[in-house]
Amino acid sequence: MHLNGVGWIAAIIIGGLAGWLAEMVMKSNTGIFMNIVLGIVGAIVLNAILQALNIGVFGIGWTAYLITGFIGACLLIWVGRLVRR
């Protein structure tokens, strides 16, 4: 698994922050654990989508991981809302 140049502990912290930001922007009601999951999984999913489209990643480091996690978490929340309807 590719964590964009950050370690596991940093991925959990940054993933939680990215998930929390996505929760605020998308106005969803998730807990801290789900925020962490959304941020980390969102970053992994968005990296896979970008690689499949030959676009590449946003960079390496915690800032790029935060941006990727935020956008990926927003995408996951949006898809989750579509599935629930």
PDB file of C-alpha atoms in Angstrom:
ATOM      1  CA  MET A   1       0.000   0.000   0.000  1.00  0.00           C
ATOM      2  CA  HIS A   2       1.332   3.393  -0.986  1.00  0.00           C
ATOM      3  CA  LEU A   3       1.002   6.110   1.676  1.00  0.00           C
ATOM      4  CA  ASN A   4       2.389   8.985  -0.394  1.00  0.00           C
ATOM      5  CA  GLY A   5       5.605   9.366   1.559  1.00  0.00           C
ATOM      6  CA  VAL A   6       4.114   9.466   5.072  1.00  0.00           C
ATOM      7  CA  GLY A   7       4.339   6.814   7.783  1.00  0.00           C
ATOM      8  CA  TRP A   8       1.479   4.861   9.308  1.00  0.00           C
ATOM      9  CA  ILE A   9       1.002   7.109  12.338  1.00  0.00           C
ATOM     10  CA  ALA A  10       1.122  10.235  10.187  1.00  0.00           C
ATOM     11  CA  ALA A  11      -1.343   8.601   7.776  1.00  0.00           C
ATOM     12  CA  ILE A  12      -3.780   8.026  10.645  1.00  0.00           C
ATOM     13  CA  ILE A  13      -3.452  11.602  11.916  1.00  0.00           C
ATOM     14  CA  ILE A  14      -3.615  13.222   8.466  1.00  0.00           C
ATOM     15  CA  GLY A  15      -6.382  10.831   7.389  1.00  0.00           C
ATOM     16  CA  GLY A  16      -8.413  11.840  10.428  1.00  0.00           C
ATOM     17  CA  LEU A  17      -7.915  15.501   9.613  1.00  0.00           C
ATOM     18  CA  ALA A  18      -8.824  14.951   5.942  1.00  0.00           C
ATOM     19  CA  GLY A  19     -11.918  12.956   6.943  1.00  0.00           C
ATOM     20  CA  TRP A  20     -12.960  15.637   9.426  1.00  0.00           C
ATOM     21  CA  LEU A  21     -12.582  18.368   6.789  1.00  0.00           C
ATOM     22  CA  ALA A  22     -14.619  16.290   4.331  1.00  0.00           C
ATOM     23  CA  GLU A  23     -17.258  15.753   7.018  1.00  0.00           C
ATOM     24  CA  MET A  24     -17.527  19.517   7.540  1.00  0.00           C
ATOM     25  CA  VAL A  25     -17.669  20.348   3.826  1.00  0.00           C
ATOM     26  CA  MET A  26     -20.084  17.548   2.890  1.00  0.00           C
ATOM     27  CA  LYS A  27     -22.174  18.087   6.053  1.00  0.00           C
ATOM     28  CA  SER A  28     -22.198  14.428   7.007  1.00  0.00           C
ATOM     29  CA  ASN A  29     -22.418  13.142  10.546  1.00  0.00           C
ATOM     30  CA  THR A  30     -19.614  10.647  11.142  1.00  0.00           C
ATOM     31  CA  GLY A  31     -17.483   9.924  14.169  1.00  0.00           C
ATOM     32  CA  ILE A  32     -13.738  10.195  14.665  1.00  0.00           C
ATOM     33  CA  PHE A  33     -13.081   6.582  13.678  1.00  0.00           C
ATOM     34  CA  MET A  34     -15.060   6.952  10.454  1.00  0.00           C
ATOM     35  CA  ASN A  35     -13.239  10.231   9.713  1.00  0.00           C
ATOM     36  CA  ILE A  36      -9.902   8.422   9.928  1.00  0.00           C
ATOM     37  CA  VAL A  37     -11.168   5.590   7.723  1.00  0.00           C
ATOM     38  CA  LEU A  38     -12.635   8.005   5.170  1.00  0.00           C
ATOM     39  CA  GLY A  39      -9.417  10.013   4.996  1.00  0.00           C
ATOM     40  CA  ILE A  40      -7.102   7.028   4.575  1.00  0.00           C
ATOM     41  CA  VAL A  41      -9.334   5.016   2.250  1.00  0.00           C
ATOM     42  CA  GLY A  42     -10.207   8.168   0.318  1.00  0.00           C
ATOM     43  CA  ALA A  43      -6.523   8.878  -0.295  1.00  0.00           C
ATOM     44  CA  ILE A  44      -5.911   5.311  -1.448  1.00  0.00           C
ATOM     45  CA  VAL A  45      -8.963   5.286  -3.730  1.00  0.00           C
ATOM     46  CA  LEU A  46      -8.169   8.657  -5.289  1.00  0.00           C
ATOM     47  CA  ASN A  47      -4.532   7.647  -5.846  1.00  0.00           C
ATOM     48  CA  ALA A  48      -5.745   4.498  -7.627  1.00  0.00           C
ATOM     49  CA  ILE A  49      -8.166   6.531  -9.776  1.00  0.00           C
ATOM     50  CA  LEU A  50      -5.461   9.040 -10.685  1.00  0.00           C
ATOM     51  CA  GLN A  51      -3.000   6.290 -11.582  1.00  0.00           C
ATOM     52  CA  ALA A  52      -5.631   4.518 -13.714  1.00  0.00           C
ATOM     53  CA  LEU A  53      -6.210   7.756 -15.619  1.00  0.00           C
ATOM     54  CA  ASN A  54      -2.434   8.339 -15.968  1.00  0.00           C
ATOM     55  CA  ILE A  55      -2.714  11.686 -14.187  1.00  0.00           C
ATOM     56  CA  GLY A  56      -0.312  10.949 -11.347  1.00  0.00           C
ATOM     57  CA  VAL A  57      -0.469  11.953  -7.708  1.00  0.00           C
ATOM     58  CA  PHE A  58      -0.613  15.463  -6.256  1.00  0.00           C
ATOM     59  CA  GLY A  59       2.881  15.120  -4.831  1.00  0.00           C
ATOM     60  CA  ILE A  60       4.679  13.485  -1.939  1.00  0.00           C
ATOM     61  CA  GLY A  61       4.399  14.377   1.714  1.00  0.00           C
ATOM     62  CA  TRP A  62       1.785  15.255   4.259  1.00  0.00           C
ATOM     63  CA  THR A  63       0.269  18.183   2.327  1.00  0.00           C
ATOM     64  CA  ALA A  64      -0.310  16.058  -0.765  1.00  0.00           C
ATOM     65  CA  TYR A  65      -1.712  13.253   1.419  1.00  0.00           C
ATOM     66  CA  LEU A  66      -4.078  15.713   3.098  1.00  0.00           C
ATOM     67  CA  ILE A  67      -5.350  17.051  -0.237  1.00  0.00           C
ATOM     68  CA  THR A  68      -5.709  13.575  -1.711  1.00  0.00           C
ATOM     69  CA  GLY A  69      -7.409  12.259   1.438  1.00  0.00           C
ATOM     70  CA  PHE A  70      -9.806  15.206   1.559  1.00  0.00           C
ATOM     71  CA  ILE A  71     -10.885  14.884  -2.086  1.00  0.00           C
ATOM     72  CA  GLY A  72     -11.080  11.094  -1.810  1.00  0.00           C
ATOM     73  CA  ALA A  73     -13.151  11.279   1.386  1.00  0.00           C
ATOM     74  CA  CYS A  74     -15.541  13.738  -0.263  1.00  0.00           C
ATOM     75  CA  LEU A  75     -15.892  11.316  -3.171  1.00  0.00           C
ATOM     76  CA  LEU A  76     -16.594   8.417  -0.808  1.00  0.00           C
ATOM     77  CA  ILE A  77     -19.242  10.417   1.084  1.00  0.00           C
ATOM     78  CA  TRP A  78     -20.851  11.414  -2.216  1.00  0.00           C
ATOM     79  CA  VAL A  79     -20.885   7.807  -3.501  1.00  0.00           C
ATOM     80  CA  GLY A  80     -22.259   6.620  -0.155  1.00  0.00           C
ATOM     81  CA  ARG A  81     -25.126   9.078  -0.442  1.00  0.00           C
ATOM     82  CA  LEU A  82     -25.861   7.877  -3.984  1.00  0.00           C
ATOM     83  CA  VAL A  83     -25.954   4.249  -2.878  1.00  0.00           C
ATOM     84  CA  ARG A  84     -28.280   4.950   0.058  1.00  0.00           C
ATOM     85  CA  ARG A  85     -30.899   6.537  -2.203  1.00  0.00           C
TER      86      ARG A  85
END
